[in-house]
Amino acid sequence: MKILVTGGSGFIGSYFYDLLLEDGHELVILDLIEPGFDAPRATYLKGDIRDHAAVRGAMQGCDYLLHLAAAHHDFGIERPTYFDVNEQGMAVLAEVMDELGVRKCCFYSSVAVYGDAHEPHHEDSGKQPNNHYGESKLAGEVVLKQWAEKGEGRSAIVIRPTVTFGPRNFANMYSLIRQIDSGKFVQVGKADNIKSLSYVENIIRATTFLMARQHELPPFDIYNYIDKPDLTSSRITEVVYEALGKKKPGFAVPMWLAQLLALPFDIVIKLTGKNLPVSSMRIKKLFAARTKFESDKILAAGFEPPVPLEEGIRRMVKWYQAGGKDQEAVWHLPPAEVVRAENKPIAQTASNPAHA
């Protein structure tokens, strides 16, 4: 198949690049940012998913849409931009799919759609998103569901991942590894809260597993993706310490004290809008907030994750030690205004040794 991958220049997109080519597919990447990895066998098109012309040019001749592009960062994005990208962007993609006769797609949504809903969080559980990201992702799902319900061979898979990590990712797990490696990490409280995780090699395999069986699925089908068994925050840090060859300290800071010490950082964040590595919110999210989701549905469908969760953490630590620790994250936030650009293909991108 010829597959259009929106947001294909990013972390998860880099893994799909390898796997989809390995499976014999032809790839077109639509993204505002050029791939940060070697992508000589894909066609890269610079464009905004909110721009009909860019989407139309990228989707021409494609058989399938894999929609990864999103507004998702915790800082620096206003509420209207979340909805403009995650809901209106989906509407543009749906409209162009109809124009060009593309009848199959897969959309990466998020477990953030569950928000404050009561556990267990299965696919048919209540949806109570508690932030703009979750609200806008759920709105995007509604747009796609309406598209699929038109029939005539339309078929959509929605995947709701939890926090996804792995080599080449610079988000939460990377920050944890760096803090532990530098000796700056201190556990707060018992840290016995569950933190559901998704290892990148597993979720992309789960996605292609479903894509290969899409003809057997309902026209609109939703799957959570979480690697099991769930780990507590304490166990996650233990695995990182072990992988780094370090001994985990036997003491922890009381939660009340950690919150008190975080107050100066909270004030700076409020005054400047900067995304600091320490805040009372981050402390609560890591050591107190429980994020537990279920993925029974995809396991019942026959998918078997190839990499055990703890092994995934060890693989990321190995990458970190081999050079990841010397790299700096570059965050790309979607602009508030739609970017109108000439849609000219770039067959090959610059080499980047980080992709190995």
GROMACS .gro file of C-alpha atoms in nm:
model
  356
    1MET     CA    1   0.000   0.000   0.000
    2LYS     CA    2   0.093   0.363  -0.034
    3ILE     CA    3   0.046   0.510   0.314
    4LEU     CA    4   0.023   0.875   0.415
    5VAL     CA    5   0.166   0.927   0.764
    6THR     CA    6   0.074   1.263   0.917
    7GLY     CA    7   0.315   1.372   1.188
    8GLY     CA    8   0.551   1.107   1.053
    9SER     CA    9   0.865   1.310   1.130
   10GLY     CA   10   0.835   1.253   1.504
   11PHE     CA   11   0.937   0.987   1.753
   12ILE     CA   12   0.664   0.730   1.681
   13GLY     CA   13   0.677   0.813   1.310
   14SER     CA   14   1.045   0.716   1.299
   15TYR     CA   15   0.957   0.365   1.414
   16PHE     CA   16   0.674   0.335   1.165
   17TYR     CA   17   0.915   0.437   0.891
   18ASP     CA   18   1.130   0.130   0.954
   19LEU     CA   19   0.845  -0.114   1.011
   20LEU     CA   20   0.615  -0.012   0.726
   21LEU     CA   21   0.898  -0.016   0.473
   22GLU     CA   22   1.003  -0.355   0.606
   23ASP     CA   23   0.648  -0.473   0.536
   24GLY     CA   24   0.674  -0.352   0.176
   25HIS     CA   25   0.468  -0.033   0.188
   26GLU     CA   26   0.536   0.300   0.018
   27LEU     CA   27   0.540   0.602   0.251
   28VAL     CA   28   0.450   0.969   0.227
   29ILE     CA   29   0.521   1.183   0.534
   30LEU     CA   30   0.321   1.503   0.588
   31ASP     CA   31   0.463   1.718   0.866
   32LEU     CA   32   0.558   2.079   0.935
   33ILE     CA   33   0.902   1.956   1.043
   34GLU     CA   34   1.144   1.754   0.831
   35PRO     CA   35   1.219   1.406   0.971
   36GLY     CA   36   1.488   1.411   1.237
   37PHE     CA   37   1.608   1.073   1.113
   38ASP     CA   38   1.726   0.923   0.784
   39ALA     CA   39   1.422   0.878   0.562
   40PRO     CA   40   1.562   0.833   0.209
   41ARG     CA   41   1.290   0.588   0.104
   42ALA     CA   42   0.994   0.807   0.194
   43THR     CA   43   0.853   1.115   0.026
   44TYR     CA   44   0.846   1.403   0.272
   45LEU     CA   45   0.601   1.689   0.218
   46LYS     CA   46   0.607   1.996   0.439
   47GLY     CA   47   0.251   2.082   0.527
   48ASP     CA   48  -0.017   2.148   0.786
   49ILE     CA   49  -0.303   1.902   0.833
   50ARG     CA   50  -0.537   2.202   0.858
   51ASP     CA   51  -0.442   2.308   0.504
   52HIS     CA   52  -0.668   2.141   0.245
   53ALA     CA   53  -0.419   2.197  -0.036
   54ALA     CA   54  -0.129   2.042   0.155
   55VAL     CA   55  -0.336   1.742   0.262
   56ARG     CA   56  -0.474   1.694  -0.088
   57GLY     CA   57  -0.126   1.701  -0.241
   58ALA     CA   58   0.013   1.455   0.013
   59MET     CA   59  -0.279   1.211  -0.005
   60GLN     CA   60  -0.287   1.195  -0.385
   61GLY     CA   61  -0.245   0.831  -0.492
   62CYS     CA   62  -0.244   0.697  -0.134
   63ASP     CA   63  -0.443   0.394  -0.020
   64TYR     CA   64  -0.428   0.447   0.355
   65LEU     CA   65  -0.402   0.724   0.616
   66LEU     CA   66  -0.205   0.679   0.939
   67HIS     CA   67  -0.283   0.992   1.139
   68LEU     CA   68  -0.024   1.069   1.410
   69ALA     CA   69  -0.009   1.450   1.390
   70ALA     CA   70  -0.143   1.627   1.699
   71ALA     CA   71  -0.124   1.921   1.935
   72HIS     CA   72  -0.027   1.747   2.258
   73HIS     CA   73   0.232   1.933   2.470
   74ASP     CA   74   0.146   2.040   2.826
   75PHE     CA   75   0.287   2.390   2.781
   76GLY     CA   76   0.277   2.659   2.515
   77ILE     CA   77  -0.049   2.571   2.339
   78GLU     CA   78  -0.377   2.760   2.379
   79ARG     CA   79  -0.713   2.584   2.391
   80PRO     CA   80  -0.827   2.696   2.041
   81THR     CA   81  -0.510   2.550   1.887
   82TYR     CA   82  -0.573   2.208   2.043
   83PHE     CA   83  -0.915   2.195   1.879
   84ASP     CA   84  -0.798   2.352   1.555
   85VAL     CA   85  -0.535   2.080   1.511
   86ASN     CA   86  -0.695   1.776   1.674
   87GLU     CA   87  -1.059   1.828   1.568
   88GLN     CA   88  -1.052   2.056   1.263
   89GLY     CA   89  -0.742   1.884   1.129
   90MET     CA   90  -0.930   1.555   1.141
   91ALA     CA   91  -1.223   1.717   0.958
   92VAL     CA   92  -0.989   1.830   0.679
   93LEU     CA   93  -0.837   1.482   0.651
   94ALA     CA   94  -1.184   1.322   0.638
   95GLU     CA   95  -1.296   1.563   0.368
   96VAL     CA   96  -0.991   1.494   0.152
   97MET     CA   97  -1.022   1.118   0.205
   98ASP     CA   98  -1.372   1.145   0.057
   99GLU     CA   99  -1.247   1.361  -0.231
  100LEU     CA  100  -0.974   1.112  -0.324
  101GLY     CA  101  -1.154   0.788  -0.243
  102VAL     CA  102  -0.931   0.681   0.049
  103ARG     CA  103  -1.141   0.441   0.253
  104LYS     CA  104  -0.913   0.315   0.530
  105CYS     CA  105  -0.735   0.495   0.812
  106CYS     CA  106  -0.589   0.463   1.161
  107PHE     CA  107  -0.594   0.748   1.411
  108TYR     CA  108  -0.382   0.784   1.724
  109SER     CA  109  -0.607   0.932   1.992
  110SER     CA  110  -0.518   0.910   2.363
  111VAL     CA  111  -0.621   0.760   2.697
  112ALA     CA  112  -0.656   1.127   2.799
  113VAL     CA  113  -1.016   1.101   2.674
  114TYR     CA  114  -1.102   0.909   2.995
  115GLY     CA  115  -0.986   1.190   3.222
  116ASP     CA  116  -1.157   1.164   3.559
  117ALA     CA  117  -1.385   0.873   3.466
  118HIS     CA  118  -1.398   0.589   3.717
  119GLU     CA  119  -1.186   0.278   3.668
  120PRO     CA  120  -1.162   0.039   3.499
  121HIS     CA  121  -1.078   0.230   3.183
  122HIS     CA  122  -1.188   0.003   2.901
  123GLU     CA  123  -1.270   0.125   2.550
  124ASP     CA  124  -1.640   0.159   2.630
  125SER     CA  125  -1.587   0.328   2.969
  126GLY     CA  126  -1.707   0.680   3.044
  127LYS     CA  127  -1.521   0.974   2.893
  128GLN     CA  128  -1.447   1.269   3.122
  129PRO     CA  129  -1.139   1.444   2.978
  130ASN     CA  130  -0.993   1.694   3.223
  131ASN     CA  131  -0.768   1.893   2.989
  132HIS     CA  132  -0.781   2.055   2.645
  133TYR     CA  133  -0.574   1.778   2.492
  134GLY     CA  134  -0.814   1.502   2.600
  135GLU     CA  135  -1.119   1.707   2.504
  136SER     CA  136  -0.985   1.783   2.157
  137LYS     CA  137  -0.875   1.425   2.093
  138LEU     CA  138  -1.223   1.304   2.183
  139ALA     CA  139  -1.368   1.565   1.946
  140GLY     CA  140  -1.140   1.428   1.672
  141GLU     CA  141  -1.272   1.077   1.739
  142VAL     CA  142  -1.628   1.205   1.691
  143VAL     CA  143  -1.537   1.354   1.352
  144LEU     CA  144  -1.380   1.026   1.242
  145LYS     CA  145  -1.674   0.820   1.366
  146GLN     CA  146  -1.912   1.033   1.161
  147TRP     CA  147  -1.692   0.978   0.858
  148ALA     CA  148  -1.682   0.599   0.907
  149GLU     CA  149  -2.059   0.580   0.956
  150LYS     CA  150  -2.114   0.704   0.600
  151GLY     CA  151  -2.040   0.347   0.493
  152GLU     CA  152  -1.940   0.259   0.138
  153GLY     CA  153  -1.631   0.073   0.255
  154ARG     CA  154  -1.505   0.336   0.498
  155SER     CA  155  -1.307   0.184   0.785
  156ALA     CA  156  -1.135   0.354   1.079
  157ILE     CA  157  -0.924   0.221   1.366
  158VAL     CA  158  -0.875   0.444   1.670
  159ILE     CA  159  -0.584   0.365   1.901
  160ARG     CA  160  -0.572   0.524   2.245
  161PRO     CA  161  -0.215   0.493   2.374
  162THR     CA  162  -0.099   0.568   2.723
  163VAL     CA  163   0.238   0.740   2.776
  164THR     CA  164   0.465   0.597   2.506
  165PHE     CA  165   0.843   0.579   2.553
  166GLY     CA  166   1.151   0.423   2.400
  167PRO     CA  167   1.490   0.506   2.249
  168ARG     CA  168   1.494   0.846   2.074
  169ASN     CA  169   1.218   0.984   2.297
  170PHE     CA  170   1.295   1.284   2.518
  171ALA     CA  171   0.979   1.309   2.726
  172ASN     CA  172   0.895   1.181   3.076
  173MET     CA  173   1.096   0.858   3.080
  174TYR     CA  174   1.403   1.036   2.944
  175SER     CA  175   1.377   1.298   3.219
  176LEU     CA  176   1.351   1.025   3.483
  177ILE     CA  177   1.655   0.839   3.348
  178ARG     CA  178   1.858   1.161   3.331
  179GLN     CA  179   1.766   1.260   3.688
  180ILE     CA  180   1.854   0.918   3.827
  181ASP     CA  181   2.180   0.906   3.632
  182SER     CA  182   2.281   1.253   3.756
  183GLY     CA  183   2.200   1.170   4.119
  184LYS     CA  184   1.934   1.441   4.136
  185PHE     CA  185   1.639   1.206   4.170
  186VAL     CA  186   1.464   1.165   4.504
  187GLN     CA  187   1.160   0.945   4.557
  188VAL     CA  188   0.861   1.117   4.712
  189GLY     CA  189   0.638   0.913   4.942
  190LYS     CA  190   0.578   0.542   4.883
  191ALA     CA  191   0.540   0.588   4.504
  192ASP     CA  192   0.308   0.287   4.497
  193ASN     CA  193   0.080   0.448   4.238
  194ILE     CA  194   0.038   0.262   3.909
  195LYS     CA  195   0.169   0.431   3.595
  196SER     CA  196   0.047   0.261   3.277
  197LEU     CA  197   0.309   0.269   3.001
  198SER     CA  198   0.344   0.181   2.634
  199TYR     CA  199   0.677   0.076   2.482
  200VAL     CA  200   0.713   0.214   2.131
  201GLU     CA  201   0.817  -0.107   1.952
  202ASN     CA  202   0.511  -0.280   2.097
  203ILE     CA  203   0.254  -0.017   2.004
  204ILE     CA  204   0.367   0.009   1.643
  205ARG     CA  205   0.352  -0.370   1.613
  206ALA     CA  206   0.004  -0.362   1.764
  207THR     CA  207  -0.097  -0.101   1.507
  208THR     CA  208   0.023  -0.299   1.207
  209PHE     CA  209  -0.137  -0.610   1.359
  210LEU     CA  210  -0.474  -0.431   1.350
  211MET     CA  211  -0.414  -0.275   1.008
  212ALA     CA  212  -0.354  -0.620   0.859
  213ARG     CA  213  -0.690  -0.736   0.998
  214GLN     CA  214  -0.886  -0.419   0.931
  215HIS     CA  215  -1.110  -0.587   0.676
  216GLU     CA  216  -1.240  -0.812   0.957
  217LEU     CA  217  -1.311  -0.526   1.200
  218PRO     CA  218  -1.621  -0.309   1.243
  219PRO     CA  219  -1.619   0.013   1.034
  220PHE     CA  220  -1.524   0.213   1.346
  221ASP     CA  221  -1.321   0.027   1.606
  222ILE     CA  222  -1.136   0.154   1.915
  223TYR     CA  223  -0.842  -0.003   2.100
  224ASN     CA  224  -0.655   0.111   2.408
  225TYR     CA  225  -0.285   0.033   2.408
  226ILE     CA  226  -0.106  -0.030   2.738
  227ASP     CA  227   0.175  -0.275   2.808
  228LYS     CA  228   0.106  -0.517   3.092
  229PRO     CA  229   0.163  -0.591   3.369
  230ASP     CA  230   0.128  -0.240   3.510
  231LEU     CA  231   0.421  -0.104   3.709
  232THR     CA  232   0.422   0.127   4.009
  233SER     CA  233   0.628   0.445   4.005
  234SER     CA  234   0.859   0.282   4.259
  235ARG     CA  235   0.918  -0.023   4.039
  236ILE     CA  236   0.981   0.191   3.730
  237THR     CA  237   1.256   0.378   3.912
  238GLU     CA  238   1.401   0.050   4.044
  239VAL     CA  239   1.432  -0.084   3.688
  240VAL     CA  240   1.607   0.236   3.578
  241TYR     CA  241   1.850   0.222   3.871
  242GLU     CA  242   1.927  -0.144   3.797
  243ALA     CA  243   1.979  -0.077   3.424
  244LEU     CA  244   2.216   0.210   3.505
  245GLY     CA  245   2.409  -0.013   3.745
  246LYS     CA  246   2.320   0.205   4.041
  247LYS     CA  247   2.173   0.125   4.382
  248LYS     CA  248   1.840   0.286   4.463
  249PRO     CA  249   1.854   0.493   4.787
  250GLY     CA  250   1.656   0.355   5.076
  251PHE     CA  251   1.493   0.684   5.179
  252ALA     CA  252   1.211   0.898   5.041
  253VAL     CA  253   1.099   1.259   5.093
  254PRO     CA  254   0.751   1.306   5.247
  255MET     CA  255   0.496   1.439   4.999
  256TRP     CA  256   0.417   1.748   5.208
  257LEU     CA  257   0.782   1.850   5.212
  258ALA     CA  258   0.827   1.794   4.840
  259GLN     CA  259   0.523   2.010   4.769
  260LEU     CA  260   0.660   2.285   4.991
  261LEU     CA  261   1.000   2.277   4.820
  262ALA     CA  262   0.832   2.295   4.477
  263LEU     CA  263   0.653   2.624   4.552
  264PRO     CA  264   0.931   2.851   4.414
  265PHE     CA  265   0.927   2.656   4.089
  266ASP     CA  266   0.548   2.689   4.069
  267ILE     CA  267   0.577   3.065   4.106
  268VAL     CA  268   0.836   3.092   3.828
  269ILE     CA  269   0.621   2.875   3.598
  270LYS     CA  270   0.317   3.092   3.664
  271LEU     CA  271   0.506   3.416   3.604
  272THR     CA  272   0.706   3.310   3.297
  273GLY     CA  273   0.512   3.023   3.142
  274LYS     CA  274   0.834   2.819   3.125
  275ASN     CA  275   0.822   2.440   3.128
  276LEU     CA  276   1.047   2.365   3.427
  277PRO     CA  277   1.146   2.006   3.519
  278VAL     CA  278   1.027   2.051   3.878
  279SER     CA  279   0.677   2.159   3.988
  280SER     CA  280   0.416   2.049   4.237
  281MET     CA  281   0.208   1.921   3.945
  282ARG     CA  282   0.492   1.703   3.814
  283ILE     CA  283   0.558   1.564   4.163
  284LYS     CA  284   0.193   1.468   4.206
  285LYS     CA  285   0.175   1.317   3.857
  286LEU     CA  286   0.481   1.098   3.910
  287PHE     CA  287   0.450   0.992   4.273
  288ALA     CA  288   0.080   1.016   4.357
  289ALA     CA  289  -0.141   1.019   4.050
  290ARG     CA  290  -0.265   0.679   3.942
  291THR     CA  291  -0.291   0.631   3.566
  292LYS     CA  292  -0.422   0.281   3.511
  293PHE     CA  293  -0.582   0.175   3.184
  294GLU     CA  294  -0.682  -0.160   3.038
  295SER     CA  295  -0.594  -0.318   2.703
  296ASP     CA  296  -0.780  -0.649   2.722
  297LYS     CA  297  -0.941  -0.594   2.382
  298ILE     CA  298  -0.626  -0.603   2.170
  299LEU     CA  299  -0.484  -0.893   2.369
  300ALA     CA  300  -0.808  -1.084   2.314
  301ALA     CA  301  -0.770  -1.018   1.941
  302GLY     CA  302  -0.449  -1.222   1.950
  303PHE     CA  303  -0.177  -0.959   1.971
  304GLU     CA  304   0.131  -1.053   2.172
  305PRO     CA  305   0.372  -0.767   2.256
  306PRO     CA  306   0.724  -0.867   2.145
  307VAL     CA  307   0.908  -0.671   2.418
  308PRO     CA  308   0.834  -0.711   2.792
  309LEU     CA  309   0.774  -0.373   2.955
  310GLU     CA  310   1.073  -0.383   3.189
  311GLU     CA  311   1.294  -0.488   2.898
  312GLY     CA  312   1.167  -0.180   2.709
  313ILE     CA  313   1.286   0.041   2.996
  314ARG     CA  314   1.625  -0.133   2.992
  315ARG     CA  315   1.653  -0.078   2.615
  316MET     CA  316   1.588   0.292   2.659
  317VAL     CA  317   1.852   0.315   2.931
  318LYS     CA  318   2.100   0.138   2.702
  319TRP     CA  319   2.028   0.393   2.425
  320TYR     CA  320   2.067   0.675   2.678
  321GLN     CA  321   2.406   0.545   2.788
  322ALA     CA  322   2.520   0.492   2.428
  323GLY     CA  323   2.467   0.856   2.335
  324GLY     CA  324   2.112   0.960   2.408
  325LYS     CA  325   2.226   1.148   2.716
  326ASP     CA  326   2.433   1.380   2.496
  327GLN     CA  327   2.137   1.482   2.281
  328GLU     CA  328   1.903   1.769   2.351
  329ALA     CA  329   1.528   1.759   2.300
  330VAL     CA  330   1.381   2.000   2.046
  331TRP     CA  331   1.010   2.059   2.101
  332HIS     CA  332   0.799   2.158   1.803
  333LEU     CA  333   0.469   2.322   1.894
  334PRO     CA  334   0.195   2.363   1.633
  335PRO     CA  335   0.141   2.727   1.536
  336ALA     CA  336  -0.192   2.888   1.620
  337GLU     CA  337  -0.241   2.987   1.257
  338VAL     CA  338  -0.262   2.742   0.969
  339VAL     CA  339   0.066   2.720   0.777
  340ARG     CA  340   0.011   2.749   0.403
  341ALA     CA  341   0.307   2.605   0.217
  342GLU     CA  342   0.402   2.485  -0.127
  343ASN     CA  343   0.364   2.110  -0.131
  344LYS     CA  344   0.682   2.003  -0.305
  345PRO     CA  345   0.820   1.655  -0.234
  346ILE     CA  346   1.162   1.612  -0.082
  347ALA     CA  347   1.270   1.257  -0.162
  348GLN     CA  348   1.557   1.239   0.084
  349THR     CA  349   1.626   1.410   0.415
  350ALA     CA  350   1.952   1.487   0.584
  351SER     CA  351   2.123   1.208   0.772
  352ASN     CA  352   2.091   1.199   1.148
  353PRO     CA  353   2.303   0.953   1.348
  354ALA     CA  354   2.044   0.950   1.627
  355HIS     CA  355   1.836   0.715   1.412
  356ALA     CA  356   2.016   0.385   1.420
   0.00000   0.00000   0.00000
